[in-house]
PDB file of C-alpha atoms in Angstrom:
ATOM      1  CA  UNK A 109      14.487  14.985 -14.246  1.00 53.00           C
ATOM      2  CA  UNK A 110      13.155  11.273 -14.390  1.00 72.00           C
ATOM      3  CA  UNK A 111      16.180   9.785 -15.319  1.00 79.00           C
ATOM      4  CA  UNK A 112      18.381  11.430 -12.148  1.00 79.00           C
ATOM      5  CA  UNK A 113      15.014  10.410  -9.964  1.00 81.00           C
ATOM      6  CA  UNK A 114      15.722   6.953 -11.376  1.00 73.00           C
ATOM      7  CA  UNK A 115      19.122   6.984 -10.712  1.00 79.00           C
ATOM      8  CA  UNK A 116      19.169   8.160  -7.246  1.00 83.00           C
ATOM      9  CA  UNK A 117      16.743   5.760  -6.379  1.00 79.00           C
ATOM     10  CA  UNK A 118      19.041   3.008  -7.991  1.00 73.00           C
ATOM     11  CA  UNK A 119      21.809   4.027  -5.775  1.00 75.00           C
ATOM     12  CA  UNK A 120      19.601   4.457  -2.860  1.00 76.00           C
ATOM     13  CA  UNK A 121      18.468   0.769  -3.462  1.00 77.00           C
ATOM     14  CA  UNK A 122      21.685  -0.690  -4.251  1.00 77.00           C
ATOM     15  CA  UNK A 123      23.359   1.223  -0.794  1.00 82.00           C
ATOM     16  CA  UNK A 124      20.883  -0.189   1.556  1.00 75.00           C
ATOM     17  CA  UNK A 125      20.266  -3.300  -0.053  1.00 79.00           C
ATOM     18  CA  UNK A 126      22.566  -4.591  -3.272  1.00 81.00           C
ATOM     19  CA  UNK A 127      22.923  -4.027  -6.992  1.00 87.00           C
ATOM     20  CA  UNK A 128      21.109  -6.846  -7.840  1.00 87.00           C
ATOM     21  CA  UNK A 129      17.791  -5.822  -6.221  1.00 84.00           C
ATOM     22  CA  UNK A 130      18.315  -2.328  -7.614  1.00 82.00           C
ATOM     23  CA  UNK A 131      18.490  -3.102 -10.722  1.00 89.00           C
ATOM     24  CA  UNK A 132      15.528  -5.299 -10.787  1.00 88.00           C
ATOM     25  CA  UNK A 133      13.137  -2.593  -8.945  1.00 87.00           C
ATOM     26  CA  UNK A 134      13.959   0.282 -11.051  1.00 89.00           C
ATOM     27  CA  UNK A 135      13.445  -1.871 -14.276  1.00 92.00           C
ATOM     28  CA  UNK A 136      10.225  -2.400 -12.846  1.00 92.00           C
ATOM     29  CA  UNK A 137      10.123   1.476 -12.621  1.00 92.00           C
ATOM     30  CA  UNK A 138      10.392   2.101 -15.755  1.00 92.00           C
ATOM     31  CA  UNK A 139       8.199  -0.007 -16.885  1.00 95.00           C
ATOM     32  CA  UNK A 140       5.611   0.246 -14.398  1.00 96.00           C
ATOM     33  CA  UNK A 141       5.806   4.210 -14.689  1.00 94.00           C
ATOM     34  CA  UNK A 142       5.191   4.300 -18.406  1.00 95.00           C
ATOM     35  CA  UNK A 143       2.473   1.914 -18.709  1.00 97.00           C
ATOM     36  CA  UNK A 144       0.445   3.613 -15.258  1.00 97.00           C
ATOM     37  CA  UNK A 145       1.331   6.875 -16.523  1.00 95.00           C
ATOM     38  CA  UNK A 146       2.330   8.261 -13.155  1.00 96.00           C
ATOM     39  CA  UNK A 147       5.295   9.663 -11.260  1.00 93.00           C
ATOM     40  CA  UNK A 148       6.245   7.779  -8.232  1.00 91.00           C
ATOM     41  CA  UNK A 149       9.693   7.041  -8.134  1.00 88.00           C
ATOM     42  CA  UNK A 150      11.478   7.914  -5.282  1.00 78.00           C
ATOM     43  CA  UNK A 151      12.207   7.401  -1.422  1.00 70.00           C
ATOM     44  CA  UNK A 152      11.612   9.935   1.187  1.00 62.00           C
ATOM     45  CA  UNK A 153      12.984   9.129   5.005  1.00 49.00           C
ATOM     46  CA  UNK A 154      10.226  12.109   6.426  1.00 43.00           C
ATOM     47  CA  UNK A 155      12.726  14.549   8.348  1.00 46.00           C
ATOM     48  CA  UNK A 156      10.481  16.953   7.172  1.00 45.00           C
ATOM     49  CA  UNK A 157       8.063  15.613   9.629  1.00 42.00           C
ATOM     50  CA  UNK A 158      10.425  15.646  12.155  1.00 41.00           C
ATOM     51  CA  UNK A 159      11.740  19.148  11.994  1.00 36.00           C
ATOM     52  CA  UNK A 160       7.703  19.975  11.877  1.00 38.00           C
ATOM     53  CA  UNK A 161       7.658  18.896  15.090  1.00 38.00           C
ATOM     54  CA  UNK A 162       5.159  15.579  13.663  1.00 42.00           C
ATOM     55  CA  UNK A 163       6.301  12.638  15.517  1.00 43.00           C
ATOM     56  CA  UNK A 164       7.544   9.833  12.873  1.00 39.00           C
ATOM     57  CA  UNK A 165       8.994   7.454  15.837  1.00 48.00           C
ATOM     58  CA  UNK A 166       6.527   4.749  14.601  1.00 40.00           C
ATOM     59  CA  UNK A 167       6.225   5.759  10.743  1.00 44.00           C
ATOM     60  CA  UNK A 168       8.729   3.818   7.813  1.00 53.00           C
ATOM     61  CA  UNK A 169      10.342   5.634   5.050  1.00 65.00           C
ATOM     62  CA  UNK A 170       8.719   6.031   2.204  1.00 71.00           C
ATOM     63  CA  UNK A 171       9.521   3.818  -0.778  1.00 80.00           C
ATOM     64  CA  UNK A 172       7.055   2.937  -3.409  1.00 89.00           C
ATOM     65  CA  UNK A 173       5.983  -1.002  -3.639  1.00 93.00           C
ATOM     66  CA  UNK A 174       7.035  -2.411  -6.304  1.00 94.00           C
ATOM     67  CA  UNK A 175       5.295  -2.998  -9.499  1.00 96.00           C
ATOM     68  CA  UNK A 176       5.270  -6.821 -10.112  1.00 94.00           C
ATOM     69  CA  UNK A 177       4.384  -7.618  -6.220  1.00 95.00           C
ATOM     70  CA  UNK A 178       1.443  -4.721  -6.370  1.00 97.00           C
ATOM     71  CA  UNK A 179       0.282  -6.054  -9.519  1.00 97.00           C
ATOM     72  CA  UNK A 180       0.348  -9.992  -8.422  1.00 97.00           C
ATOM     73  CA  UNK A 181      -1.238  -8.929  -5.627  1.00 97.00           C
ATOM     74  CA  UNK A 182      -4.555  -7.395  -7.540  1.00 98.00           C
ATOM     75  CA  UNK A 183      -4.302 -10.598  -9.099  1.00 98.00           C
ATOM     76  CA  UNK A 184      -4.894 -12.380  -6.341  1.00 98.00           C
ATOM     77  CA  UNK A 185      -8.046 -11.082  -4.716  1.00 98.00           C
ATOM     78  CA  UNK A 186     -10.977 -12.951  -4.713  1.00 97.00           C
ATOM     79  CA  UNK A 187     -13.254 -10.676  -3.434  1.00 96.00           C
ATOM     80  CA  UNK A 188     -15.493  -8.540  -5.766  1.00 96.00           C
ATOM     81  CA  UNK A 189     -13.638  -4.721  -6.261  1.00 96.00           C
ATOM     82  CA  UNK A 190     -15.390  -2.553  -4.126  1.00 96.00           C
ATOM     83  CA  UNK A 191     -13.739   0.151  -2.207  1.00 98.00           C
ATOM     84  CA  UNK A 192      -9.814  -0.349  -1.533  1.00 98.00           C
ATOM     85  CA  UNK A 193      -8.062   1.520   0.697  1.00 98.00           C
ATOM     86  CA  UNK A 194      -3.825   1.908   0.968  1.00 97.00           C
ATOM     87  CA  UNK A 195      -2.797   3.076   4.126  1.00 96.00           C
ATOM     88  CA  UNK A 196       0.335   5.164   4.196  1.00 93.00           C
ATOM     89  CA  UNK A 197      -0.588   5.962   0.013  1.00 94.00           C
ATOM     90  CA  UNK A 198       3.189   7.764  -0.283  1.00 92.00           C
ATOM     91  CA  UNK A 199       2.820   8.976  -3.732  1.00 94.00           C
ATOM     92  CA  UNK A 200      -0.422   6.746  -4.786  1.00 97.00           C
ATOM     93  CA  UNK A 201       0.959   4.676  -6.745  1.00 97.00           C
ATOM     94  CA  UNK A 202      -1.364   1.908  -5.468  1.00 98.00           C
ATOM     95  CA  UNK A 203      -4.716   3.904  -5.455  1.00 98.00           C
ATOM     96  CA  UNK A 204      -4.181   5.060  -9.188  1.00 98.00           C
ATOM     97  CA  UNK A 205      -2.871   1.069 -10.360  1.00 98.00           C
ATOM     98  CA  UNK A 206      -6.172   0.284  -8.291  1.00 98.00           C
ATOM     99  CA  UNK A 207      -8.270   1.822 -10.819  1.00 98.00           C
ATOM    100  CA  UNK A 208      -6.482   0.040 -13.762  1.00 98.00           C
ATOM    101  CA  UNK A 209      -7.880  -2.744 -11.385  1.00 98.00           C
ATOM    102  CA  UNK A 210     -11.237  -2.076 -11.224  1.00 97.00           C
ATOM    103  CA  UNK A 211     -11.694  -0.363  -7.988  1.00 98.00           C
ATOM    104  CA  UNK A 212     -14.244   2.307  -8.120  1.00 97.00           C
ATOM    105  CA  UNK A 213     -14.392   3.314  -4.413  1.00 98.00           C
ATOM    106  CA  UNK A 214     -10.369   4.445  -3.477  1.00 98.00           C
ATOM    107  CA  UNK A 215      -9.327   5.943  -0.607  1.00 98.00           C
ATOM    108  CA  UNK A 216      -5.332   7.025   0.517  1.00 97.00           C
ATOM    109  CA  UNK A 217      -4.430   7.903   4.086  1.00 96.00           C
ATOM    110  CA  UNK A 218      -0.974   9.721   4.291  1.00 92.00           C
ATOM    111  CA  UNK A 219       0.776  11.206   7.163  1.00 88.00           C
ATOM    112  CA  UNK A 220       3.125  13.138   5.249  1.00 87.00           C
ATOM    113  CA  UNK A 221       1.824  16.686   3.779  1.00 88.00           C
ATOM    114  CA  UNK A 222       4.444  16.958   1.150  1.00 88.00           C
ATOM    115  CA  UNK A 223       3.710  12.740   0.139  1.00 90.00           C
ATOM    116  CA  UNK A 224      -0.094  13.685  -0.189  1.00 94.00           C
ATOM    117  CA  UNK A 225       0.363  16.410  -2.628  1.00 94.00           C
ATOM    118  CA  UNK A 226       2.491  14.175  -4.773  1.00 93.00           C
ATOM    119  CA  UNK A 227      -0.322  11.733  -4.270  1.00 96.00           C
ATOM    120  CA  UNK A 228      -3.117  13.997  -5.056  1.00 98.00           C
ATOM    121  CA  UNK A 229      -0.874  14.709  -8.612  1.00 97.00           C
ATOM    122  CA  UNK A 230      -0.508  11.516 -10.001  1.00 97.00           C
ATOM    123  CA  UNK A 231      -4.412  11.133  -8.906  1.00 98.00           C
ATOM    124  CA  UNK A 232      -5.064  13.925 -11.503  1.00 98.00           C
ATOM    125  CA  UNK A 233      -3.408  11.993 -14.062  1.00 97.00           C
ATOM    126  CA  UNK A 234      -5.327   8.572 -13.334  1.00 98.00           C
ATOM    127  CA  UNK A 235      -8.559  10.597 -13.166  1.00 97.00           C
ATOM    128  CA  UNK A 236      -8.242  11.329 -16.897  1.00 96.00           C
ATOM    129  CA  UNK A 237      -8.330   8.039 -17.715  1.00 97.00           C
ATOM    130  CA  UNK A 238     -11.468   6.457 -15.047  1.00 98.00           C
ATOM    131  CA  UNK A 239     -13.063   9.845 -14.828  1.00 97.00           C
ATOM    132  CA  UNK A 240     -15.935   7.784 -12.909  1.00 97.00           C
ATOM    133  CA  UNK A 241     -13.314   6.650 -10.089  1.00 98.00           C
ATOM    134  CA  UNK A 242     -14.323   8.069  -6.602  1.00 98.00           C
ATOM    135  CA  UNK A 243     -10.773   8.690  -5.270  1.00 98.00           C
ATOM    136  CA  UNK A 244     -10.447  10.159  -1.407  1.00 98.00           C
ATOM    137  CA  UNK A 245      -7.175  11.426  -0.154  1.00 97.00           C
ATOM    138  CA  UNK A 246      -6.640  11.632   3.844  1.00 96.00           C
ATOM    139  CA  UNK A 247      -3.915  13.750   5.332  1.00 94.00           C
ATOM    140  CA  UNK A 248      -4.065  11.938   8.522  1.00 91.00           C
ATOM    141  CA  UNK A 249      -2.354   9.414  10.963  1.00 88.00           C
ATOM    142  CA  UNK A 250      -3.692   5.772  10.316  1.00 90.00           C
ATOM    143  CA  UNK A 251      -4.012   5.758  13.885  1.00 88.00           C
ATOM    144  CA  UNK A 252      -6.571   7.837  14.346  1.00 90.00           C
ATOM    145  CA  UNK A 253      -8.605   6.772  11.065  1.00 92.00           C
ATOM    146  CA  UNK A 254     -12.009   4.400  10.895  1.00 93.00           C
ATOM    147  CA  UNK A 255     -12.361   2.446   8.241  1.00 95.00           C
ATOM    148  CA  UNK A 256     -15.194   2.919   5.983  1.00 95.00           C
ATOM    149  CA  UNK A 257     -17.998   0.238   6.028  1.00 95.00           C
ATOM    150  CA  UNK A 258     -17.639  -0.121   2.347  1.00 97.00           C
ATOM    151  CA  UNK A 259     -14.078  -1.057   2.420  1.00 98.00           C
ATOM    152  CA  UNK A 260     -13.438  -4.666   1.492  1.00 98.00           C
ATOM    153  CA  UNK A 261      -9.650  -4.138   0.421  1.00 98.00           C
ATOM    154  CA  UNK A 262      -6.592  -2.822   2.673  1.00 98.00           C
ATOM    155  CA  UNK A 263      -3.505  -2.408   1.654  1.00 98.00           C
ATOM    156  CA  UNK A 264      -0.133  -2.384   3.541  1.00 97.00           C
ATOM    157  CA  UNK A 265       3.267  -1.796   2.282  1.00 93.00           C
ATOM    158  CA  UNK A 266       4.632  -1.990   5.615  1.00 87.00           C
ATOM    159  CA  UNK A 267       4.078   1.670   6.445  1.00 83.00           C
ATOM    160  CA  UNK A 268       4.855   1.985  10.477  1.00 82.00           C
ATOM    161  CA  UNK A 269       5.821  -0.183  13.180  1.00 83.00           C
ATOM    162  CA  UNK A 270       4.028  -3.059  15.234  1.00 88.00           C
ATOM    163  CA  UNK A 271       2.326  -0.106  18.152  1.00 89.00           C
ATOM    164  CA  UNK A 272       0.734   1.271  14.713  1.00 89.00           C
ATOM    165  CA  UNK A 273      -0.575  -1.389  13.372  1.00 93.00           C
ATOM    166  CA  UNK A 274      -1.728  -3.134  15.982  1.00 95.00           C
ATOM    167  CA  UNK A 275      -4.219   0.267  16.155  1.00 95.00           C
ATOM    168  CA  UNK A 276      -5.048   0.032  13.116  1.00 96.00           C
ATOM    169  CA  UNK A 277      -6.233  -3.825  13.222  1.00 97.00           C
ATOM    170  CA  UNK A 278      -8.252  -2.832  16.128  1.00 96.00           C
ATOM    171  CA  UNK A 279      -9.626  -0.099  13.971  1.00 96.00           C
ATOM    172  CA  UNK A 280     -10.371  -2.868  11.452  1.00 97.00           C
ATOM    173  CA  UNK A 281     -12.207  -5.284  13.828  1.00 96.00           C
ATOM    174  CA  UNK A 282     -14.589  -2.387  14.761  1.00 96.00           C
ATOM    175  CA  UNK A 283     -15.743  -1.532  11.545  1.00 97.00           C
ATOM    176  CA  UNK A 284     -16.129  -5.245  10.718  1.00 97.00           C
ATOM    177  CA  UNK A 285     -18.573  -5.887  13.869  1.00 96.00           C
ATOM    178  CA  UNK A 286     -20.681  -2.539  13.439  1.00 96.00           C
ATOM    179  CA  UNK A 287     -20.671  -3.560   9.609  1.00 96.00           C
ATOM    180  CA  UNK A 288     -20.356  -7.266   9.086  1.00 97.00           C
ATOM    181  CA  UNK A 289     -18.569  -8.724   5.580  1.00 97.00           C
ATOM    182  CA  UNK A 290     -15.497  -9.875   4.311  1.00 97.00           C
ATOM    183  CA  UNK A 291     -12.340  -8.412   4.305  1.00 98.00           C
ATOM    184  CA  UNK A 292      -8.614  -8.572   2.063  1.00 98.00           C
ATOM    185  CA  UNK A 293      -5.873  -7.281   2.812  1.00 98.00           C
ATOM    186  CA  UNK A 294      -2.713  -6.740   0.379  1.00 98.00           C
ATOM    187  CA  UNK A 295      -0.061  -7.105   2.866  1.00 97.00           C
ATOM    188  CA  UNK A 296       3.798  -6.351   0.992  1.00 95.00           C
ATOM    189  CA  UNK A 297       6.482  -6.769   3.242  1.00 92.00           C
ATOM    190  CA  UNK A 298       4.049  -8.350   5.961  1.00 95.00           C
ATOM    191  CA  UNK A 299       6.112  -8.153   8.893  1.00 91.00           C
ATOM    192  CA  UNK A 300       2.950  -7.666  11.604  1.00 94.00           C
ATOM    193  CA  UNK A 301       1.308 -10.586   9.742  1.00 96.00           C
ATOM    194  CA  UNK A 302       0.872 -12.398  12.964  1.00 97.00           C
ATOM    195  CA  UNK A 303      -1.829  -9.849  14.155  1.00 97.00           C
ATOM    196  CA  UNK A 304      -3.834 -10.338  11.416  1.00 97.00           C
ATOM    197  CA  UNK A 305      -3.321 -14.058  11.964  1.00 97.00           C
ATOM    198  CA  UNK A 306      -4.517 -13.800  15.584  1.00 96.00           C
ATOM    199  CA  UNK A 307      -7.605 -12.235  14.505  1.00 96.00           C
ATOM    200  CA  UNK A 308      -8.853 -15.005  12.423  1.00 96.00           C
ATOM    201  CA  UNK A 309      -7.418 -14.064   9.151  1.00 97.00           C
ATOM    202  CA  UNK A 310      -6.379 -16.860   6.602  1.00 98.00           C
ATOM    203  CA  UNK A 311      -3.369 -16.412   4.461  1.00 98.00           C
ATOM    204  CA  UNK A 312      -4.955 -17.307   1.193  1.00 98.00           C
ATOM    205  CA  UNK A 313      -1.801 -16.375  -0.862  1.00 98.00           C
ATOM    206  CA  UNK A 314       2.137 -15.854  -0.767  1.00 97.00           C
ATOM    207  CA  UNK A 315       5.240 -15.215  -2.179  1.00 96.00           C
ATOM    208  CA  UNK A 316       8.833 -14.209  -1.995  1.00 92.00           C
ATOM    209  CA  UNK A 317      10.305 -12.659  -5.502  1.00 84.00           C
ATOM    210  CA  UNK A 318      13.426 -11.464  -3.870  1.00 75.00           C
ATOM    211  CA  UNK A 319      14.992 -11.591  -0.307  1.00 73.00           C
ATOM    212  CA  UNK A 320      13.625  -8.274   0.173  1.00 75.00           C
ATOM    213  CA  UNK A 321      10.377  -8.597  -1.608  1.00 88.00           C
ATOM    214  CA  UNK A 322       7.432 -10.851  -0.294  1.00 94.00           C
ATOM    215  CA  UNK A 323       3.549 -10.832  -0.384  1.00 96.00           C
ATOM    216  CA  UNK A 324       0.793 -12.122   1.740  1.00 97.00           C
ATOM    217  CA  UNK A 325      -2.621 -12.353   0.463  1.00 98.00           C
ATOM    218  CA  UNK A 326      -5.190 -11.903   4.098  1.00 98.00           C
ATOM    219  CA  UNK A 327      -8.721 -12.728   4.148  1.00 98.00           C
ATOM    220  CA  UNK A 328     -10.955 -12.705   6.546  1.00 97.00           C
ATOM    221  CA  UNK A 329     -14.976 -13.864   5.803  1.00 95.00           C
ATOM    222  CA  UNK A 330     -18.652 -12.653   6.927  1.00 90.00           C
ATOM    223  CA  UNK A 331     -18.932 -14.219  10.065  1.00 73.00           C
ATOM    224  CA  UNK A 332     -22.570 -13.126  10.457  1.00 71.00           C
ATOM    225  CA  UNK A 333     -23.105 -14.703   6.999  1.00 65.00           C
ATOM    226  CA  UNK A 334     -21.152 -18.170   8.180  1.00 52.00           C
ATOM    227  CA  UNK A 335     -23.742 -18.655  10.890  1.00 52.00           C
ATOM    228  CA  UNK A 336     -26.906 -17.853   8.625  1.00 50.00           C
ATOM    229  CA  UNK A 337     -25.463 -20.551   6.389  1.00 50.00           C
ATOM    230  CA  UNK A 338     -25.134 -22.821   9.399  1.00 50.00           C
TER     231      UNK A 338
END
């Protein structure tokens, strides 16, 4: 059953983008999937939503991020590992590779019902392993979901359109004035960046492994903190 999810998802890869891409992601799958001991793999373009009547106008596909960018961008992150927080979680293969991380606090938000039960598996398997992880799983539109004062990583793997996230930063900016700190954000595919940019975020890391594949590194510090300092 792996295997043929492997290989549709090489074909699905190498259709939309080329061979060469596709066979670098789903060597990261395998490898990836084995040592996170999860089951991820796949791509799922939401017409279930759709023919539920759930409107997916501003939503992406799913596709899990890949391996090597989510793990770089763990790397990266300067902040201590408090609560992290991936919105449009697909299958949660970033929440459970957050706990491998050090994250304690996780939290998913997934608009698909079918994408949060998958989710809500391969959390069961993670669990075994950091049975003192706090995991949270929200069946919900990003849209419509505050952020948690606690949270001091986002995630992104460019899960809806501009209207969406535009929201969402807004939703961000709130939480950050009614509870003042600093802020990441693991941005994969960052193609909003700007808005982030506008609101007095610093890119604090980058990079492009393939044509398709880039990562920005956000931050955004204490203000409040800044001006006791000053």
């Amino acid at each position: 059953m792996k295997i043929l999810q492997h290989i549709s998802y090489f074909w699905y890869i190498a259709i939309n983008w080329n061979t060469r891409i596709a066979w670098y992601i789903v060597r990261n799958e395998w490898r990836g999937e084995k040592k996170y001991s999860i089951h991820s793999t796949g791509h799922d373009e939401l017409k279930h939503l759709a023919l539920a009547d759930v409107n997916i106008e501003h939503a992406s596909i799913y596709m899990p991020v890949d391996f090597t960018l989510l793990e770089t961008g763990f790397q990266q992150l300067q902040l201590p590992h408090l609560h992290f927080i991936d919105f449009g979680c697909g299958k949660g293969r970033a929440l459970c590779v957050a706990a491998h991380f050090g994250f304690n606090n996780i939290t998913g938000i997934e608009l698909s019902p079918q994408l949060y039960k998958d989710a809500q598996n391969n959390i069961a398997l993670t669990q075994h392993l950091f049975p003192h992880v706090n995991f949270h799983l929200i069946n919900n539109d990003a849209f419509y979901t505050p952020i948690p004062s606690t949270a001091n990583c986002l995630f992104f793997y460019n899960p809806f359109d501009e209207m969406i996230m535009q929201q969402v930063v807004l939703n961000i900016d709130k939480s950050l004035l009614e509870h003042p700190r600093s802020i990441e954000v693991i941005y994969i595919t960052p193609m909003h960046k700007n808005l982030f940019l506008e609101k007095g975020y610093t890119e604090t890391f980058h990079q492009r492994i393939q044509k398709y594949m880039e990562i920005s590194i956000l931050k955004k510090e204490d203000v409040s903190k800044a001006k006791r300092r000053g």
